Amino acid sequence: MKGKLFLRVGLLLFAAVLLGSAVTYAAVQPQLAGTEARAQALSHLLWVLPIALFLAAAGGWAVARGIVDRIRRIDPESPGTEAPYEELVPLLARIRAQNRLIRQQEEALGQTRRDFAAITENMGESFLLLDKRLNVLSRNVSASHLLPAPPDGEADNLNRGGCPEEIVRAAERALAGRRTELTLEMHERYYYVIATPVFSENQITGAVVIALDTTEREQREALRREFSANVSHELKTPLTSISGFAELLANGMVPPERVGEFAGDIYKESQRLMALVDDIIELSRLEEDTAAPQRESVDLYALAEETLASLCPAAERRDVTLTLCGGEAAVQGVRTALQELVYNLCDNAVKYNRPGGSVTVTAEKRSGETVLSVADTGIGIPYEHQNRVFERFYRVDKSHSRQLGGTGLGLSIVKHAAAMHKARLELWSEPNAGTKITVHFDAQ
């Protein structure tokens, strides 16, 4: 069975054939009837032929318009399963298949874009994707540290201003095919910048710029260098004294009546050196994050009681009174680290006190937390030094501290032990009135 479209076209051709036959008959018939009849037939033909052509054109236009209108009503986005003409069924099937493929590709592309956005937006590193003209094709939130987002309507380009010149030059070198790495200091922070070219079919189509915030690493490196320098200096001082005293004794340059005095100086400096080494080892142990120390229930009151008992001889020599207040105050923690915390707080309170002064240690449960406080009536800490006393090797009065045997690491050990237990340190001090350091432990 022929299709509807072919049927209509066939009917139109059939009508044209009938019309042509009629016209031909009208033209031939006069030849059989004579000259006069032929002339009359020709005159009829002259006005019948235009009418026939008009009717044929009108009929063809009407048929064609009907066909086109039905085709136009087909929705390319959703053509459906029924075609107005049987001959269009394969075409509509192809359109439906193409639509399904386009939707699948759009979904895959959308998922890829969402995954890419999720990855880049959650990156701590700054990310910029550039084309060959340094236009920013993609960026993440962190990239605003390198290049602020442009105002609405303004093109996002690396050359529009606000971007460090070093990054622009690195991006240009990447577009020239050279991977570039550099360290940049900006807004009091340090960044490690990597600019690398993007290739497509062996052609450079753009560049990627990634900037890693290395501020903490640079700060740690600066602290390490400072620590190494301080350790070298602190170790060299007692070693120089020991070496000098020993050389004098070895060369017989010390009067016999002063040999004991020199031996005592050597012993004192060696003890200071051993204390310094012990503190450095303890501080390094507290800063070590790879091991997970065993935690247990530790009573801070009992720990403070043991510590004060060990410091009684030193307190008596300095005429300092020791007092313990409070009651049972258990926390979950590392016993050795808590021992170091309590000892260093109490030891400092005794060392930097005044003759006739006092040290009061309090351990108690208070308002859902465990609190340990050590208060003294000593020399106090000047206000301008109070925010730095927990730094390693920092001393308010270096000569006085060395004279008392301080290493400059005691409060730094306290700080790291508190951090290990997620405890909060609180310092109060008045020059010539005393100092109080309180450690707040969260409720267990």
Coordinates of C-alpha atoms in Angstrom, one line a residue:
M1 CA 0.0 0.0 0.0
K2 CA 1.4 3.4 -1.0
G3 CA 1.9 6.1 1.6
K4 CA -0.4 9.0 2.0
L5 CA 2.1 11.4 0.6
F6 CA 2.6 9.4 -2.6
L7 CA -1.2 9.0 -2.9
R8 CA -1.7 12.8 -2.9
V9 CA 1.1 13.4 -5.4
G10 CA -0.3 10.7 -7.6
L11 CA -3.8 12.2 -7.6
L12 CA -2.3 15.6 -8.5
L13 CA -0.4 14.1 -11.4
F14 CA -3.5 12.2 -12.5
A15 CA -5.5 15.5 -12.6
A16 CA -2.8 17.1 -14.6
V17 CA -2.8 14.2 -17.1
L18 CA -6.6 14.5 -17.5
L19 CA -6.4 18.3 -18.0
G20 CA -3.6 17.8 -20.6
S21 CA -5.7 15.2 -22.4
A22 CA -8.6 17.5 -22.5
V23 CA -6.5 20.4 -23.9
T24 CA -4.9 18.1 -26.5
Y25 CA -8.3 16.9 -27.6
A26 CA -9.6 20.4 -27.9
A27 CA -6.5 21.3 -30.1
V28 CA -6.7 18.2 -32.4
Q29 CA -10.5 18.1 -32.9
P30 CA -10.7 21.2 -35.0
Q31 CA -8.3 19.7 -37.6
L32 CA -11.0 17.2 -38.4
A33 CA -13.8 19.8 -38.8
G34 CA -12.2 22.4 -41.0
T35 CA -10.3 25.6 -40.9
E36 CA -13.0 27.7 -39.2
A37 CA -13.5 25.2 -36.5
R38 CA -9.7 25.0 -35.9
A39 CA -9.6 28.8 -35.4
Q40 CA -12.4 28.6 -32.9
A41 CA -10.7 25.8 -31.0
L42 CA -7.5 27.7 -30.8
S43 CA -9.3 30.7 -29.4
H44 CA -10.9 28.5 -26.8
L45 CA -7.4 27.0 -26.0
L46 CA -6.0 30.5 -25.4
W47 CA -8.4 31.2 -22.5
V48 CA -8.8 27.6 -21.3
L49 CA -5.1 26.9 -20.9
P50 CA -4.4 29.7 -18.4
I51 CA -7.4 28.7 -16.4
A52 CA -6.2 25.1 -16.4
L53 CA -2.7 26.1 -15.4
F54 CA -4.1 28.3 -12.6
L55 CA -6.3 25.5 -11.3
A56 CA -3.3 23.1 -11.5
A57 CA -1.1 25.5 -9.6
A58 CA -3.8 26.3 -7.0
G59 CA -4.4 22.6 -6.5
G60 CA -0.7 21.8 -6.2
W61 CA -0.2 24.7 -3.8
A62 CA -3.1 23.5 -1.6
V63 CA -1.8 20.0 -1.6
A64 CA 1.8 21.1 -0.9
R65 CA 0.6 23.4 1.9
G66 CA -1.3 20.7 3.6
I67 CA 1.7 18.4 3.4
V68 CA 4.1 21.1 4.8
D69 CA 1.7 22.2 7.6
R70 CA 1.5 18.6 8.9
I71 CA 5.3 18.3 8.8
R72 CA 5.7 21.7 10.5
R73 CA 3.5 20.5 13.4
I74 CA 6.1 17.9 14.2
D75 CA 8.0 18.9 17.4
P76 CA 11.7 18.1 16.9
E77 CA 12.3 18.0 20.7
S78 CA 9.5 15.4 21.1
P79 CA 8.5 14.1 17.7
G80 CA 6.3 11.3 19.1
T81 CA 5.9 7.8 17.7
E82 CA 3.2 8.5 15.1
A83 CA 4.2 10.2 11.8
P84 CA 1.7 12.2 9.6
Y85 CA 3.1 10.3 6.6
E86 CA 4.4 6.8 6.6
E87 CA 7.5 7.9 4.7
L88 CA 8.6 10.1 7.6
V89 CA 8.6 7.3 10.2
P90 CA 12.4 6.5 9.7
L91 CA 13.2 10.2 10.0
L92 CA 11.2 10.6 13.2
A93 CA 12.9 7.5 14.7
R94 CA 16.3 9.0 13.9
I95 CA 15.3 12.3 15.5
R96 CA 14.2 10.5 18.7
A97 CA 17.5 8.6 18.8
Q98 CA 19.5 11.8 18.3
N99 CA 17.5 13.4 21.1
R100 CA 18.2 10.6 23.5
L101 CA 21.9 10.7 22.6
I102 CA 22.0 14.5 23.1
R103 CA 20.3 14.2 26.5
Q104 CA 22.7 11.5 27.6
Q105 CA 25.6 13.6 26.5
E106 CA 24.2 16.7 28.3
E107 CA 23.7 14.7 31.5
A108 CA 27.3 13.3 31.3
L109 CA 28.7 16.8 30.6
G110 CA 26.7 18.3 33.5
Q111 CA 27.9 15.6 35.9
T112 CA 31.5 16.2 34.8
R113 CA 31.1 19.9 35.4
R114 CA 29.5 19.3 38.8
D115 CA 32.3 16.9 39.7
F116 CA 34.9 19.4 38.5
A117 CA 33.3 22.2 40.4
A118 CA 33.0 20.1 43.6
I119 CA 36.7 19.2 43.4
T120 CA 38.0 22.7 42.6
E121 CA 35.7 24.5 45.1
N122 CA 36.8 22.3 47.9
M123 CA 40.5 22.7 47.1
G124 CA 42.5 24.6 49.6
E125 CA 44.8 25.6 46.8
S126 CA 44.0 28.4 44.4
F127 CA 43.1 27.2 40.9
L128 CA 42.9 29.2 37.6
L129 CA 42.3 27.8 34.2
L130 CA 43.3 30.2 31.4
D131 CA 43.0 30.3 27.6
K132 CA 45.7 31.5 25.3
R133 CA 44.8 35.2 25.8
L134 CA 45.0 34.8 29.6
N135 CA 41.2 34.9 30.0
V136 CA 40.1 33.0 33.1
L137 CA 37.9 30.1 32.0
S138 CA 37.5 28.6 35.4
R139 CA 38.4 29.5 39.0
N140 CA 37.7 28.4 42.5
V141 CA 36.9 30.4 45.6
S142 CA 40.5 30.2 46.9
A143 CA 41.8 31.9 43.7
S144 CA 40.4 35.2 45.0
H145 CA 43.6 35.4 47.1
L146 CA 45.6 35.7 43.8
L147 CA 43.1 37.5 41.6
P148 CA 40.0 39.2 42.9
A149 CA 36.8 38.3 41.0
P150 CA 36.0 41.0 38.4
P151 CA 32.9 43.3 38.7
D152 CA 29.8 42.3 36.8
G153 CA 30.2 42.8 33.1
E154 CA 34.0 43.0 33.2
A155 CA 36.1 40.3 31.6
D156 CA 38.0 38.1 33.9
N157 CA 41.6 38.3 32.6
L158 CA 44.9 38.0 34.3
N159 CA 46.1 41.3 32.9
R160 CA 43.2 43.4 34.2
G161 CA 45.1 44.3 37.4
G162 CA 45.2 43.0 40.9
C163 CA 47.2 39.9 40.0
P164 CA 50.9 39.8 41.0
E165 CA 53.2 40.3 38.1
E166 CA 55.1 37.1 38.9
I167 CA 52.0 35.0 38.4
V168 CA 51.3 36.7 35.0
R169 CA 54.8 36.1 33.8
A170 CA 54.6 32.4 35.0
A171 CA 51.3 32.0 33.1
E172 CA 52.9 33.5 29.9
R173 CA 55.8 31.1 30.2
A174 CA 53.4 28.2 30.5
L175 CA 51.5 29.3 27.4
A176 CA 54.9 29.3 25.7
G177 CA 55.3 25.6 26.7
R178 CA 57.5 26.0 29.8
R179 CA 56.3 24.7 33.2
T180 CA 57.1 27.3 35.8
E181 CA 57.4 27.0 39.6
L182 CA 58.0 29.9 42.0
T183 CA 57.6 31.0 45.7
L184 CA 55.7 34.2 46.2
E185 CA 55.1 36.3 49.3
M186 CA 51.9 38.2 49.2
H187 CA 49.7 39.8 51.9
E188 CA 52.0 38.5 54.6
R189 CA 51.4 34.9 53.4
Y190 CA 53.6 32.6 51.3
Y191 CA 52.5 30.7 48.2
Y192 CA 54.1 28.0 46.0
V193 CA 52.9 28.7 42.5
I194 CA 52.9 26.2 39.6
A195 CA 52.0 27.2 36.1
T196 CA 51.8 24.4 33.5
P197 CA 50.6 24.4 29.8
V198 CA 47.5 22.6 28.7
F199 CA 47.8 20.5 25.5
S200 CA 45.2 19.4 23.0
E201 CA 46.3 17.4 19.9
N202 CA 49.9 18.5 20.5
Q203 CA 48.8 22.1 20.5
I204 CA 48.9 24.5 23.6
T205 CA 45.4 25.6 24.2
G206 CA 45.7 27.2 27.6
A207 CA 47.4 27.1 31.0
V208 CA 46.6 26.0 34.6
V209 CA 47.9 28.0 37.5
I210 CA 47.8 26.4 41.0
A211 CA 49.0 28.2 44.1
L212 CA 49.6 26.3 47.4
D213 CA 49.5 28.3 50.6
T214 CA 52.8 27.4 52.3
T215 CA 52.6 30.0 55.1
E216 CA 52.5 27.4 57.9
R217 CA 55.4 25.5 56.4
E218 CA 57.5 28.6 56.0
Q219 CA 56.6 29.6 59.6
R220 CA 57.6 26.1 60.9
E221 CA 60.8 26.3 58.9
A222 CA 61.6 29.7 60.4
L223 CA 60.9 28.3 63.9
R224 CA 63.1 25.4 63.2
R225 CA 66.0 27.6 62.1
E226 CA 65.4 29.8 65.2
F227 CA 65.2 26.7 67.4
S228 CA 68.5 25.4 65.9
A229 CA 70.2 28.7 66.5
N230 CA 68.9 28.9 70.0
V231 CA 69.9 25.4 70.8
S232 CA 73.4 25.9 69.5
H233 CA 73.8 29.1 71.6
E234 CA 72.3 27.6 74.7
L235 CA 74.5 24.4 74.5
K236 CA 77.6 26.4 73.6
T237 CA 77.4 28.6 76.7
P238 CA 77.7 25.9 79.4
L239 CA 80.1 23.9 77.3
T240 CA 82.4 26.9 77.0
S241 CA 82.3 27.4 80.7
I242 CA 83.0 23.7 81.4
S243 CA 85.8 23.7 78.8
G244 CA 87.4 26.8 80.3
F245 CA 87.3 25.6 83.9
A246 CA 88.7 22.2 82.9
E247 CA 91.5 23.7 80.9
L248 CA 92.5 25.9 83.9
L249 CA 92.5 22.8 86.1
A250 CA 94.4 20.7 83.6
N251 CA 97.2 23.3 83.2
G252 CA 97.6 23.7 87.0
M253 CA 96.5 27.4 86.8
V254 CA 94.1 27.0 89.7
P255 CA 95.3 27.5 93.3
P256 CA 94.8 24.3 95.4
E257 CA 92.4 26.2 97.7
R258 CA 90.1 27.0 94.8
V259 CA 90.0 23.6 93.1
G260 CA 86.8 22.7 94.9
E261 CA 85.2 26.0 93.7
F262 CA 86.1 25.3 90.1
A263 CA 84.9 21.7 90.4
G264 CA 81.6 23.1 91.7
D265 CA 81.3 25.5 88.8
I266 CA 81.9 22.6 86.4
Y267 CA 79.3 20.5 88.1
K268 CA 76.8 23.4 88.1
E269 CA 77.3 24.0 84.4
S270 CA 77.1 20.3 83.6
Q271 CA 73.8 20.1 85.5
R272 CA 72.5 23.1 83.5
L273 CA 73.6 21.4 80.3
M274 CA 71.9 18.2 81.3
A275 CA 68.7 20.0 82.2
L276 CA 68.8 21.8 78.8
V277 CA 69.2 18.5 77.0
D278 CA 66.4 16.9 79.0
D279 CA 64.1 19.8 78.2
I280 CA 64.9 19.6 74.5
I281 CA 64.2 15.9 74.5
E282 CA 61.0 16.3 76.3
L283 CA 59.8 19.1 74.0
S284 CA 60.7 17.0 71.0
R285 CA 58.7 14.1 72.4
L286 CA 55.7 16.3 73.0
E287 CA 55.8 17.7 69.5
E288 CA 56.0 14.2 68.0
D289 CA 52.6 13.5 66.4
T290 CA 53.3 10.0 64.9
A291 CA 52.9 8.1 68.1
A292 CA 49.6 7.8 70.0
P293 CA 50.6 7.8 73.7
Q294 CA 48.6 5.6 76.1
R295 CA 46.0 7.7 78.0
E296 CA 44.8 7.0 81.5
S297 CA 42.9 8.7 84.3
V298 CA 45.4 11.0 86.1
D299 CA 44.5 12.9 89.3
L300 CA 46.0 16.4 89.0
Y301 CA 45.6 16.9 92.8
A302 CA 47.8 13.9 93.6
L303 CA 50.2 14.8 90.8
A304 CA 50.6 18.4 92.2
E305 CA 51.1 16.9 95.7
E306 CA 54.0 14.8 94.5
T307 CA 55.5 17.7 92.6
L308 CA 55.4 20.1 95.6
A309 CA 57.0 17.4 97.7
S310 CA 59.9 17.1 95.3
L311 CA 60.3 20.9 95.2
C312 CA 60.3 21.4 99.0
P313 CA 64.1 21.6 99.3
A314 CA 64.4 24.2 96.6
A315 CA 61.5 26.2 98.2
E316 CA 63.1 26.1 101.6
R317 CA 66.4 27.4 100.2
R318 CA 64.5 30.4 98.7
D319 CA 62.2 30.8 101.8
V320 CA 59.1 30.1 99.7
T321 CA 55.9 28.6 101.2
L322 CA 54.1 25.9 99.2
T323 CA 50.4 25.4 99.5
L324 CA 48.1 22.9 97.8
C325 CA 44.3 23.5 97.6
G326 CA 41.3 21.7 96.1
G327 CA 40.6 18.1 95.9
E328 CA 40.4 15.1 93.5
A329 CA 40.6 16.4 89.9
A330 CA 41.0 13.5 87.5
V331 CA 41.5 13.9 83.7
Q332 CA 42.1 11.5 80.9
G333 CA 45.6 12.1 79.7
V334 CA 49.3 11.1 79.3
R335 CA 50.8 10.9 82.7
T336 CA 54.3 11.9 81.7
A337 CA 53.2 14.9 79.8
L338 CA 50.9 16.0 82.7
Q339 CA 53.8 15.5 85.1
E340 CA 56.0 17.8 83.0
L341 CA 53.2 20.4 82.8
V342 CA 52.7 20.5 86.6
Y343 CA 56.4 20.4 87.4
N344 CA 57.4 23.2 85.1
L345 CA 54.6 25.5 86.3
C346 CA 55.5 24.8 90.0
D347 CA 59.3 25.0 89.4
N348 CA 58.9 28.4 87.6
A349 CA 56.7 29.7 90.5
V350 CA 59.5 28.7 93.0
K351 CA 62.4 30.0 90.9
Y352 CA 61.0 33.4 90.1
N353 CA 59.6 34.1 93.6
R354 CA 60.8 36.4 96.3
P355 CA 62.2 35.5 99.7
G356 CA 59.3 35.1 102.0
G357 CA 56.9 34.6 99.1
S358 CA 54.4 31.8 98.5
V359 CA 53.2 29.4 95.8
T360 CA 49.6 28.2 95.8
V361 CA 48.6 25.3 93.6
T362 CA 44.9 24.5 93.2
A363 CA 43.4 21.4 91.4
E364 CA 39.6 21.1 91.4
K365 CA 36.5 20.4 89.4
R366 CA 34.7 23.6 88.5
S367 CA 31.6 24.3 86.3
G368 CA 31.9 21.1 84.3
E369 CA 35.7 21.3 83.7
T370 CA 38.9 20.4 85.5
V371 CA 41.1 23.3 86.5
L372 CA 44.7 23.5 87.6
S373 CA 46.1 26.8 88.7
V374 CA 49.6 27.8 90.0
A375 CA 49.8 31.3 91.6
D376 CA 53.0 32.9 93.1
T377 CA 53.9 36.2 94.7
G378 CA 57.1 36.6 92.6
I379 CA 58.6 39.2 90.4
G380 CA 55.8 39.0 87.8
I381 CA 56.0 39.4 84.0
P382 CA 56.0 42.8 82.2
Y383 CA 52.9 43.3 80.0
E384 CA 54.9 43.6 76.8
H385 CA 56.4 40.1 77.4
Q386 CA 53.3 38.2 78.4
N387 CA 52.3 37.1 74.9
R388 CA 55.7 35.6 74.2
V389 CA 56.6 33.8 77.4
F390 CA 55.4 30.4 76.0
E391 CA 57.8 30.6 73.1
R392 CA 60.9 28.4 73.1
F393 CA 64.0 29.9 74.7
Y394 CA 62.2 33.2 75.3
R395 CA 63.3 34.8 78.6
V396 CA 62.1 38.0 80.1
D397 CA 65.5 38.5 81.9
K398 CA 68.1 36.3 80.3
S399 CA 70.9 36.9 82.8
H400 CA 68.5 36.4 85.8
S401 CA 67.0 33.2 84.2
R402 CA 70.4 31.6 83.5
Q403 CA 71.5 32.5 87.1
L404 CA 68.5 30.6 88.4
G405 CA 69.2 27.6 86.1
G406 CA 66.4 28.2 83.7
T407 CA 66.6 26.7 80.2
G408 CA 63.9 28.9 78.6
L409 CA 61.9 25.8 77.6
G410 CA 59.7 25.3 80.7
L411 CA 56.6 27.2 79.6
S412 CA 57.0 26.0 76.0
I413 CA 56.8 22.4 77.4
V414 CA 53.7 23.5 79.4
K415 CA 52.1 24.9 76.2
H416 CA 52.7 21.7 74.2
A417 CA 51.5 19.4 77.0
A418 CA 48.3 21.5 77.2
A419 CA 47.8 21.4 73.5
M420 CA 48.2 17.6 73.6
H421 CA 45.3 17.4 76.0
K422 CA 43.2 20.2 74.2
A423 CA 43.5 22.3 77.4
R424 CA 43.3 26.1 77.5
L425 CA 46.0 28.2 79.1
E426 CA 45.2 31.4 80.9
L427 CA 47.9 33.8 82.1
W428 CA 47.6 36.7 84.6
S429 CA 50.6 38.6 85.8
E430 CA 51.4 41.9 87.4
P431 CA 55.0 43.1 87.6
N432 CA 56.3 42.9 91.2
A433 CA 53.0 41.4 92.3
G434 CA 53.1 37.8 91.1
T435 CA 51.9 35.5 88.3
K436 CA 49.0 33.0 88.0
I437 CA 48.8 30.5 85.2
T438 CA 45.5 28.5 84.9
V439 CA 45.0 25.3 82.8
H440 CA 41.4 24.5 81.8
F441 CA 40.7 20.9 80.9
D442 CA 37.4 20.0 79.2
A443 CA 35.0 17.8 81.2
Q444 CA 35.9 14.1 80.8

